[in-house]
Short mmCIF file of C-alpha atoms in Angstrom, two decimals:
data_model
loop_
_atom_site.label_atom_id
_atom_site.label_comp_id
_atom_site.label_asym_id
_atom_site.label_seq_id
_atom_site.Cartn_x
_atom_site.Cartn_y
_atom_site.Cartn_z
CA MET A 1 191.71 152.79 265.98
CA LYS A 2 190.16 155.19 268.49
CA LYS A 3 191.76 155.77 271.86
CA ASP A 4 188.74 154.32 273.68
CA ASP A 5 188.92 151.15 271.59
CA ILE A 6 192.62 150.72 272.46
CA SER A 7 191.84 151.28 276.16
CA ARG A 8 189.22 148.51 276.00
CA LEU A 9 191.74 146.18 274.35
CA LEU A 10 194.28 146.87 277.09
CA GLN A 11 191.68 146.40 279.81
CA ARG A 12 190.66 143.07 278.28
CA TYR A 13 194.32 142.01 278.28
CA LEU A 14 194.82 143.07 281.92
CA SER A 15 191.61 141.36 283.06
CA ALA A 16 192.62 138.10 281.36
CA LYS A 17 196.11 138.36 282.85
CA GLU A 18 194.64 138.84 286.34
CA GLU A 19 192.51 135.71 285.87
CA GLY A 20 195.53 133.74 284.68
CA LYS A 21 194.14 133.37 281.19
CA GLU A 22 195.71 134.04 277.80
CA PRO A 23 193.45 136.30 275.74
CA TYR A 24 193.30 136.23 271.98
CA PHE A 25 193.85 139.30 269.80
CA ASP A 26 194.32 139.49 266.08
CA ALA A 27 197.64 140.83 264.79
CA ASP A 28 196.23 144.27 264.01
CA GLN A 29 194.87 144.64 267.54
CA ILE A 30 198.26 143.72 269.00
CA ASP A 31 199.97 146.18 266.66
CA GLU A 32 197.53 148.95 267.64
CA MET A 33 198.18 148.40 271.34
CA LEU A 34 201.94 148.42 270.81
CA SER A 35 201.75 151.61 268.76
CA SER A 36 199.70 153.28 271.49
CA PHE A 37 202.38 152.34 274.04
CA GLU A 38 205.02 153.91 271.81
CA ASP A 39 202.96 157.06 271.22
CA SER A 40 202.40 157.57 274.95
CA ASN A 41 205.99 156.60 275.81
CA ASP A 42 204.61 154.11 278.34
CA TYR A 43 206.32 150.76 277.89
CA THR A 44 204.96 149.09 281.03
CA TYR A 45 203.19 146.31 279.11
CA PHE A 46 205.01 146.62 275.79
CA ASP A 47 207.28 143.57 276.11
CA GLU A 48 204.63 141.15 277.32
CA VAL A 49 202.03 142.26 274.76
CA LEU A 50 204.64 141.95 271.99
CA ASP A 51 205.60 138.46 273.17
CA LEU A 52 201.92 137.47 273.25
CA GLY A 53 201.46 138.82 269.73
CA LEU A 54 204.40 136.82 268.37
CA LYS A 55 203.14 133.74 270.12
CA LEU A 56 199.72 134.13 268.51
CA HIS A 57 201.02 135.34 265.12
CA PRO A 58 204.66 134.24 264.75
CA GLY A 59 204.86 135.11 261.05
CA ASN A 60 203.42 138.61 261.22
CA SER A 61 205.88 141.06 259.64
CA ALA A 62 204.85 144.14 261.61
CA LEU A 63 205.29 142.34 264.93
CA ARG A 64 208.60 140.82 263.87
CA ILE A 65 209.87 144.28 262.87
CA LYS A 66 208.84 145.63 266.28
CA LYS A 67 210.69 142.77 267.97
CA SER A 68 213.73 143.50 265.80
CA ARG A 69 213.59 147.14 266.80
CA GLN A 70 213.57 146.00 270.42
CA PHE A 71 216.74 143.98 269.74
CA VAL A 72 218.33 147.06 268.19
CA TYR A 73 217.39 149.15 271.22
CA ASN A 74 219.19 146.60 273.38
CA GLU A 75 222.16 146.63 270.96
CA ASP A 76 221.60 142.99 270.01
CA TYR A 77 222.12 143.62 266.30
CA GLU A 78 222.82 140.00 265.36
CA SER A 79 219.49 138.83 266.75
CA ALA A 80 217.73 141.72 265.02
CA LEU A 81 219.27 140.81 261.66
CA ALA A 82 218.44 137.13 262.12
CA MET A 83 214.77 138.04 262.52
CA LEU A 84 214.76 140.66 259.76
CA LYS A 85 216.32 138.34 257.20
CA ASN A 86 213.34 135.99 257.55
CA ILE A 87 210.86 138.69 256.55
CA ALA A 88 210.23 138.24 252.84
CA GLU A 89 209.04 141.70 251.92
CA THR A 90 210.27 144.43 249.59
CA ASP A 91 209.70 148.17 249.69
CA ASN A 92 209.17 148.07 253.44
CA GLN A 93 210.79 151.20 254.81
CA ASP A 94 210.93 150.10 258.45
CA LEU A 95 212.47 146.78 257.46
CA ASP A 96 215.16 148.32 255.27
CA MET A 97 216.00 151.06 257.75
CA LEU A 98 216.48 148.57 260.57
CA LYS A 99 218.72 146.38 258.42
CA LEU A 100 220.85 149.36 257.47
CA GLU A 101 221.12 150.50 261.09
CA CYS A 102 222.22 147.03 262.18
CA TYR A 103 224.92 146.81 259.52
CA CYS A 104 226.14 150.30 260.46
CA SER A 105 226.39 149.30 264.10
CA LEU A 106 228.21 146.08 263.17
CA ASP A 107 230.72 148.10 261.09
CA GLN A 108 229.68 146.34 257.89
CA TYR A 109 229.57 149.31 255.55
CA SER A 110 229.81 147.10 252.48
CA LYS A 111 226.42 145.61 253.39
CA VAL A 112 225.03 149.12 253.85
CA LEU A 113 226.11 149.97 250.31
CA GLU A 114 224.78 146.67 248.96
CA ILE A 115 221.29 147.33 250.33
CA THR A 116 221.40 150.97 249.27
CA GLU A 117 222.36 150.03 245.72
CA GLU A 118 219.44 147.60 245.61
CA LEU A 119 217.08 150.37 246.74
CA ILE A 120 218.51 152.72 244.09
CA ALA A 121 218.02 150.06 241.42
CA ARG A 122 214.39 149.60 242.51
CA ASP A 123 213.92 153.39 242.64
CA CYS A 124 212.05 153.02 245.92
CA ASP A 125 210.02 156.04 247.00
CA TYR A 126 211.80 156.43 250.37
CA LEU A 127 215.37 156.43 249.00
CA GLU A 128 215.99 160.05 250.00
CA GLU A 129 214.91 159.29 253.56
CA VAL A 130 217.39 156.39 253.64
CA PHE A 131 220.27 158.79 253.06
CA GLU A 132 218.82 161.30 255.53
CA GLU A 133 218.49 158.77 258.35
CA ILE A 134 221.54 156.57 257.84
CA SER A 135 224.11 159.37 257.36
CA PRO A 136 223.78 160.66 260.95
CA ILE A 137 224.05 157.11 262.28
CA LEU A 138 227.39 156.66 260.54
CA THR A 139 228.57 160.00 261.92
CA ASP A 140 227.44 159.15 265.46
CA LEU A 141 229.38 155.88 265.22
CA ASP A 142 232.55 157.84 264.31
CA MET A 143 232.62 156.14 260.91
CA ASN A 144 233.73 159.44 259.39
CA GLU A 145 235.10 158.15 256.10
CA GLU A 146 232.02 156.01 255.53
CA ALA A 147 229.73 158.89 256.50
CA ARG A 148 231.49 161.19 254.04
CA ASP A 149 231.14 158.60 251.27
CA PHE A 150 227.46 157.98 252.05
CA VAL A 151 226.61 161.69 252.17
CA ASP A 152 228.45 162.27 248.88
CA ARG A 153 226.42 159.47 247.29
CA GLY A 154 223.22 160.97 248.64
CA LEU A 155 224.03 164.47 247.43
CA ALA A 156 224.86 163.09 243.98
CA LEU A 157 221.26 161.89 243.81
CA PHE A 158 219.63 164.70 245.80
CA PRO A 159 221.89 167.76 245.41
CA ASP A 160 219.45 170.17 247.09
CA ASN A 161 218.82 168.08 250.20
CA LEU A 162 219.40 170.35 253.20
CA ILE A 163 219.58 167.50 255.71
CA LEU A 164 222.47 165.91 253.82
CA LYS A 165 224.21 169.24 253.44
CA ASN A 166 223.84 169.82 257.16
CA GLU A 167 225.36 166.40 257.80
CA LEU A 168 228.22 167.26 255.45
CA CYS A 169 228.79 170.36 257.55
CA TYR A 170 229.33 168.15 260.63
CA ILE A 171 231.63 165.90 258.61
CA PHE A 172 233.77 168.86 257.51
CA GLU A 173 234.07 169.84 261.16
CA ALA A 174 235.05 166.31 262.17
CA GLU A 175 237.71 166.35 259.44
CA GLY A 176 239.09 169.59 260.84
CA ASP A 177 238.04 171.63 257.82
CA VAL A 178 236.15 174.26 259.80
CA PRO A 179 236.34 176.96 257.06
CA ARG A 180 234.45 174.71 254.64
CA ALA A 181 231.99 173.82 257.39
CA ILE A 182 231.36 177.52 258.00
CA GLU A 183 230.95 178.16 254.29
CA LEU A 184 228.43 175.35 253.96
CA CYS A 185 226.59 176.45 257.11
CA ASN A 186 226.20 179.95 255.66
CA GLU A 187 224.78 178.36 252.52
CA LEU A 188 222.23 176.51 254.65
CA ILE A 189 221.29 179.74 256.41
CA ASP A 190 220.73 181.41 253.03
CA LYS A 191 218.24 178.62 252.29
CA ASN A 192 216.55 178.89 255.68
CA PRO A 193 217.48 182.06 257.61
CA TYR A 194 215.06 181.20 260.42
CA SER A 195 216.66 177.90 261.35
CA TYR A 196 217.74 177.87 264.98
CA GLU A 197 219.88 174.80 264.36
CA TYR A 198 221.84 176.38 261.50
CA TRP A 199 222.60 179.57 263.46
CA PHE A 200 223.61 177.56 266.52
CA THR A 201 225.92 175.43 264.40
CA LEU A 202 227.46 178.50 262.80
CA GLY A 203 228.12 180.07 266.18
CA ARG A 204 229.65 176.89 267.52
CA LEU A 205 231.91 176.60 264.46
CA HIS A 206 233.14 180.17 264.83
CA SER A 207 233.83 179.55 268.51
CA THR A 208 236.00 176.51 267.73
CA VAL A 209 238.39 178.67 265.70
CA GLY A 210 238.38 181.50 268.22
CA ASP A 211 236.29 183.94 266.19
CA TYR A 212 234.17 184.83 269.19
CA GLU A 213 232.70 188.05 267.78
CA LYS A 214 231.09 186.17 264.88
CA ALA A 215 230.10 183.33 267.21
CA ILE A 216 228.24 185.76 269.49
CA GLU A 217 226.49 187.31 266.49
CA ALA A 218 225.36 183.88 265.28
CA PHE A 219 224.14 182.92 268.74
CA ASP A 220 222.09 186.12 268.91
CA PHE A 221 220.37 185.17 265.67
CA ALA A 222 219.76 181.67 267.02
CA LEU A 223 218.17 183.12 270.15
CA THR A 224 215.76 185.16 268.03
CA CYS A 225 214.61 181.85 266.52
CA ASP A 226 214.44 179.96 269.83
CA ASP A 227 215.47 181.34 273.20
CA SER A 228 214.79 178.20 275.22
CA ASP A 229 218.14 176.43 274.86
CA THR A 230 220.19 176.76 278.05
CA GLU A 231 223.27 175.25 276.43
CA LEU A 232 223.30 177.94 273.77
CA LYS A 233 223.11 180.67 276.40
CA ILE A 234 225.97 179.14 278.36
CA LEU A 235 228.08 178.89 275.21
CA LYS A 236 227.28 182.49 274.25
CA ALA A 237 228.33 183.66 277.71
CA TYR A 238 231.55 181.68 277.38
CA CYS A 239 232.28 183.37 274.04
CA LEU A 240 231.67 186.77 275.62
CA TYR A 241 234.18 185.80 278.30
CA MET A 242 236.73 184.65 275.74
CA ASN A 243 236.15 187.87 273.80
CA GLY A 244 237.00 189.94 276.88
CA SER A 245 233.44 191.13 277.46
CA TYR A 246 233.39 190.01 281.08
CA GLU A 247 230.58 192.30 282.26
CA LYS A 248 228.32 191.16 279.40
CA ALA A 249 229.22 187.54 280.09
CA ILE A 250 228.15 187.96 283.71
CA GLU A 251 224.87 189.53 282.60
CA GLU A 252 224.30 186.58 280.27
CA TYR A 253 224.99 184.06 283.02
CA GLN A 254 222.68 185.90 285.42
CA GLU A 255 219.81 185.72 282.93
CA ILE A 256 220.10 181.94 282.54
CA GLU A 257 217.28 180.18 284.29
CA GLY A 258 217.64 176.58 285.29
CA ASP A 259 217.71 174.02 288.04
CA GLU A 260 220.35 173.47 290.69
CA GLU A 261 222.56 171.61 288.23
CA VAL A 262 222.61 174.60 285.86
CA THR A 263 223.48 176.95 288.73
CA ARG A 264 226.26 174.60 289.78
CA ARG A 265 227.70 174.63 286.25
CA ILE A 266 227.66 178.36 285.67
CA SER A 267 228.89 179.50 289.10
CA PRO A 268 232.58 178.70 288.36
CA LEU A 269 232.20 180.31 284.92
CA MET A 270 230.86 183.50 286.43
CA ALA A 271 233.66 183.41 288.98
CA LYS A 272 236.20 183.42 286.14
CA CYS A 273 234.62 186.62 284.84
CA TYR A 274 234.84 188.27 288.24
CA VAL A 275 238.50 187.21 288.51
CA ARG A 276 239.21 188.87 285.18
CA LEU A 277 237.51 192.01 286.47
CA GLU A 278 239.55 191.70 289.68
CA GLN A 279 236.34 191.53 291.69
CA TYR A 280 237.80 188.83 293.87
CA GLU A 281 235.28 188.95 296.70
CA LYS A 282 232.39 188.18 294.33
CA ALA A 283 234.39 185.39 292.73
CA TYR A 284 235.26 184.04 296.17
CA GLN A 285 231.61 183.91 297.20
CA LEU A 286 230.65 182.01 294.05
CA LEU A 287 233.54 179.54 294.27
CA SER A 288 232.93 178.87 297.94
CA THR A 289 229.60 177.28 296.96
CA VAL A 290 231.21 174.76 294.59
CA ILE A 291 234.79 174.28 295.77
CA ASN A 292 233.86 171.39 298.05
CA ASP A 293 231.68 169.67 295.45
CA PRO A 294 233.44 166.35 294.63
CA ASP A 295 231.72 166.15 291.25
CA MET A 296 232.52 169.65 290.02
CA GLU A 297 233.98 169.95 286.54
CA ASP A 298 237.47 171.36 286.01
CA GLY A 299 238.16 171.13 289.71
CA ALA A 300 241.84 172.07 289.43
CA THR A 301 241.00 175.37 287.71
CA ASN A 302 238.41 176.14 290.35
CA TYR A 303 240.98 175.56 293.06
CA ILE A 304 243.48 177.83 291.31
CA ASN A 305 240.88 180.57 291.07
CA TYR A 306 239.76 180.04 294.65
CA ILE A 307 243.33 180.26 295.98
CA ASN A 308 243.77 183.39 293.89
CA CYS A 309 240.69 184.96 295.44
CA CYS A 310 241.80 184.00 298.92
CA THR A 311 245.18 185.63 298.32
CA GLU A 312 243.67 188.80 296.87
CA THR A 313 241.14 189.16 299.71
CA GLY A 314 243.63 188.63 302.51
CA ARG A 315 242.60 185.07 303.34
CA ASN A 316 246.19 183.80 303.28
CA ASP A 317 245.73 180.92 305.70
CA GLU A 318 242.79 179.63 303.69
CA ALA A 319 244.82 180.00 300.48
CA SER A 320 247.60 177.87 302.00
CA SER A 321 245.21 175.18 303.24
CA LYS A 322 243.41 175.03 299.89
CA LEU A 323 246.71 174.69 298.05
CA THR A 324 247.59 171.74 300.28
CA LYS A 325 244.21 170.15 299.60
CA ALA A 326 244.48 170.83 295.87
CA VAL A 327 247.82 169.02 295.72
CA GLN A 328 246.23 166.05 297.50
CA LEU A 329 243.27 165.98 295.14
CA TYR A 330 245.23 166.60 291.94
CA PRO A 331 248.73 165.22 292.60
CA ASP A 332 249.63 165.13 288.90
CA ASN A 333 248.06 168.39 287.81
CA VAL A 334 250.75 170.58 286.31
CA ARG A 335 249.15 173.90 287.16
CA ILE A 336 248.64 172.97 290.81
CA LEU A 337 252.20 171.64 291.03
CA SER A 338 253.49 174.79 289.34
CA LEU A 339 251.81 176.89 291.99
CA LEU A 340 253.25 174.65 294.71
CA SER A 341 256.74 174.96 293.23
CA LEU A 342 256.51 178.73 293.16
CA SER A 343 255.05 178.80 296.67
CA LEU A 344 258.01 176.77 297.91
CA LEU A 345 260.39 179.25 296.25
CA ASP A 346 258.45 182.02 297.95
CA SER A 347 259.18 180.30 301.27
CA GLY A 348 262.85 179.90 300.47
CA LYS A 349 262.61 176.12 300.02
CA LYS A 350 264.46 176.02 296.73
CA GLU A 351 265.46 172.32 296.88
CA GLU A 352 261.87 171.23 297.43
CA SER A 353 260.79 173.58 294.64
CA VAL A 354 263.30 172.01 292.25
CA GLU A 355 262.05 168.56 293.24
CA ILE A 356 258.46 169.52 292.37
CA THR A 357 259.66 171.07 289.11
CA ASN A 358 261.38 167.81 288.16
CA LYS A 359 258.13 165.97 288.88
CA ILE A 360 256.30 168.34 286.56
CA PHE A 361 258.72 167.61 283.73
CA LYS A 362 258.34 163.86 284.29
CA ILE A 363 254.57 164.25 283.95
CA ILE A 364 255.07 166.20 280.73
CA ASP A 365 257.41 163.52 279.37
CA SER A 366 254.77 160.86 280.05
CA ASN A 367 252.57 162.52 277.38
CA ASN A 368 249.58 162.31 279.70
CA ILE A 369 249.08 166.04 279.81
CA ASP A 370 246.52 168.13 278.00
CA PRO A 371 248.08 170.50 275.44
CA GLU A 372 246.28 173.46 277.01
CA ILE A 373 247.86 172.67 280.35
CA GLN A 374 251.28 172.52 278.75
CA GLU A 375 250.95 176.22 278.07
CA GLU A 376 250.71 176.78 281.79
CA CYS A 377 254.02 175.01 282.35
CA ASN A 378 255.82 177.81 280.62
CA ARG A 379 255.42 179.93 283.69
CA LEU A 380 257.97 177.60 285.30
CA ILE A 381 260.59 179.53 283.41
CA HIS A 382 260.66 181.73 286.50
CA ALA A 383 262.23 178.84 288.35
CA GLY A 384 264.91 178.71 285.65
CA GLU A 385 265.56 182.40 286.17
CA TYR A 386 266.02 181.82 289.86
CA LEU A 387 268.43 178.94 289.28
CA LEU A 388 270.41 181.13 286.92
CA SER A 389 270.55 183.90 289.50
CA ILE A 390 272.12 181.58 292.07
CA GLY A 391 274.68 180.23 289.61
CA GLU A 392 273.11 176.87 288.68
CA VAL A 393 273.42 177.66 284.98
CA ASP A 394 273.36 174.12 283.57
CA LYS A 395 270.24 173.30 285.55
CA ALA A 396 268.58 176.51 284.34
CA ILE A 397 269.48 175.65 280.73
CA SER A 398 267.91 172.19 281.12
CA TYR A 399 264.69 173.84 282.35
CA TYR A 400 264.67 176.36 279.49
CA LYS A 401 265.22 173.56 276.95
CA LYS A 402 262.34 171.62 278.47
CA VAL A 403 260.09 174.68 278.14
CA LEU A 404 261.20 175.06 274.53
CA GLN A 405 260.27 171.41 273.95
CA ILE A 406 256.81 171.94 275.44
CA ASN A 407 256.02 175.09 273.48
CA PRO A 408 258.56 176.47 270.97
CA LYS A 409 256.59 179.72 270.79
CA THR A 410 257.02 180.57 274.46
CA PRO A 411 257.66 184.34 274.63
CA LEU A 412 261.37 185.21 275.03
CA ILE A 413 262.45 181.58 275.46
CA HIS A 414 265.30 181.97 272.95
CA ILE A 415 266.45 185.09 274.78
CA HIS A 416 266.54 183.20 278.07
CA LEU A 417 268.52 180.38 276.48
CA ALA A 418 270.90 182.80 274.75
CA MET A 419 271.62 184.63 277.99
CA ALA A 420 272.13 181.37 279.85
CA TYR A 421 274.59 180.08 277.25
CA LEU A 422 276.38 183.44 277.28
CA HIS A 423 276.66 183.06 281.03
CA ASN A 424 278.48 179.77 280.35
CA GLN A 425 280.57 181.43 277.61
CA ASP A 426 279.07 178.99 275.09
CA LEU A 427 279.09 181.36 272.11
CA LYS A 428 278.01 178.71 269.58
CA ASN A 429 274.72 177.98 271.32
CA PHE A 430 274.38 181.66 272.21
CA ALA A 431 274.50 182.55 268.51
CA ASN A 432 272.14 179.69 267.62
CA HIS A 433 269.39 181.04 269.85
CA ILE A 434 270.09 184.69 268.99
CA ASN A 435 269.35 183.76 265.36
CA GLN A 436 266.00 182.27 266.36
CA ILE A 437 264.75 185.27 268.29
CA PRO A 438 261.61 186.83 266.71
CA GLU A 439 262.02 190.42 265.56
CA GLU A 440 259.82 191.89 268.27
CA ASP A 441 261.80 190.07 270.97
CA LEU A 442 265.11 191.00 269.37
CA PHE A 443 264.38 194.73 269.65
CA ARG A 444 263.59 194.25 273.29
CA LEU A 445 266.81 192.31 273.80
CA ILE A 446 268.80 195.18 272.24
CA ARG A 447 267.21 197.60 274.69
CA LYS A 448 268.13 195.28 277.55
CA ILE A 449 271.72 194.95 276.33
CA LYS A 450 272.07 198.73 276.06
CA SER A 451 270.89 199.09 279.63
CA GLY A 452 273.27 196.34 280.75
CA ALA A 453 270.35 194.39 282.18
CA PHE A 454 271.20 190.87 281.06
CA GLY A 455 269.66 189.48 284.18
CA ASP A 456 266.55 191.59 284.05
CA LEU A 457 264.69 189.68 281.35
CA ASP A 458 261.24 188.40 282.33
CA ILE A 459 258.91 185.96 280.67
CA ASP A 460 256.07 188.41 279.99
CA SER A 461 256.86 190.30 276.78
CA ASP A 462 254.27 192.92 277.68
CA ASN A 463 255.82 193.68 281.06
CA GLU A 464 258.68 196.18 281.11
CA GLU A 465 259.34 195.84 284.82
CA GLY A 466 262.37 194.20 286.38
CA PRO A 467 262.68 190.50 287.29
CA ILE A 468 260.26 188.88 289.68
CA GLN A 469 262.04 188.11 292.91
CA PRO A 470 261.69 184.62 294.39
CA LYS A 471 259.57 185.85 297.30
CA ASP A 472 256.98 187.24 294.83
CA LEU A 473 256.81 184.29 292.43
CA ALA A 474 253.74 182.58 293.88
CA LYS A 475 251.79 185.80 294.05
CA GLU A 476 252.74 186.72 290.49
CA PHE A 477 251.74 183.26 289.29
CA LEU A 478 248.31 183.68 290.85
CA LYS A 479 247.87 187.22 289.59
CA ASN A 480 248.53 186.10 286.02
CA LYS A 481 245.02 185.46 284.77
CA ASP A 482 246.12 182.90 282.21
CA ASN A 483 247.40 180.69 285.00
CA SER A 484 244.30 181.21 287.07
CA ASN A 485 242.08 180.06 284.25
#
């Protein structure tokens, strides 16, 4: 039906409504009006016209399917199924798709298979589309095992279907088998080397396993296919940052065009790059625009970076006040508390520092801490060093053991424990940890022993300087870029 004809139908409906009358339309006219509403994405009169149509033609299949779709949109799957089951039609694609979607959403995969097997037996002409449309629904519902089974069934029937292979790629990723996902994604790219989606997926997969060089390369190919995706540009810039290309990451961020929300998102990310480049004033200026935003993401990290910039640019009073505010805002954040603990040591308040350290370990024991943040806790080994230096050996050992529990691969942790046990003349435990020292750390230990510097071991295996004194702990914590980010 022509657009003008549909406009006349709608005007007739509105005129009758204004006069308080109920106009009559045949089922096809109602269906045409509803379809025009859907095409124009204007649903102002959709519900009332649909209700009028069902009142005038209660048995019409097309209108009942549209009503069922409305139920599905409102997540009322039981009502949708009740209406769909009363439609006595076969080989109706919309009808079958809606039924399958409802059963997926109701976690009734057996019914999904039952309907699918019926469609296979009938050899319906839209069977391939059934697998293409239902597989992503199962994936989106986190029904990973069912999605894998359904995709495997589909590929058994349509082995060259790229949509199903693409879905299998997502399933491999969800299962944690990223290498197979990458392999399959490369196969898809061989089939269609100009697919923006495939290149984007490949880049994202490489980024998840830390292969940032290949991720950046894939993102560049994706951008040649379509350079309009802001999210891709942000992710590429992030990979450049993770790959150590901080200047290029900044250039990428600066080229991103977007609204205020985009600017708000990328400002802290750019600031991280400037921190890595030790351009603290530029980082400070960026962070000062977002630090007071209550809705900013990763607020604790932004505070750490901001305090770092304040310290490096001589704004010590501001650094102190921001640390106080950060502790108030994030009272259970391990990195913030770590910085507070080290700051207290810097001020000579060792008892208060130990109290904060104990709080940190309680938080860790509660298992409510992100694994990435646990890595930051290892810097607390400095507090153990300080306790050892003042003779509180048992307390230092308890801290070292806690660090070992958090991350057994902490650099030099077995050396620290060995030296502490040797301090206590506990040769059994000394030998136990000596035997667990990695080869690269063992050579360093031998050099320390030859120099007689038992007490001069530090946590950073790349740093050959002497121990960090208590008054410098907070500054060293901030200067360590891993703690700042």
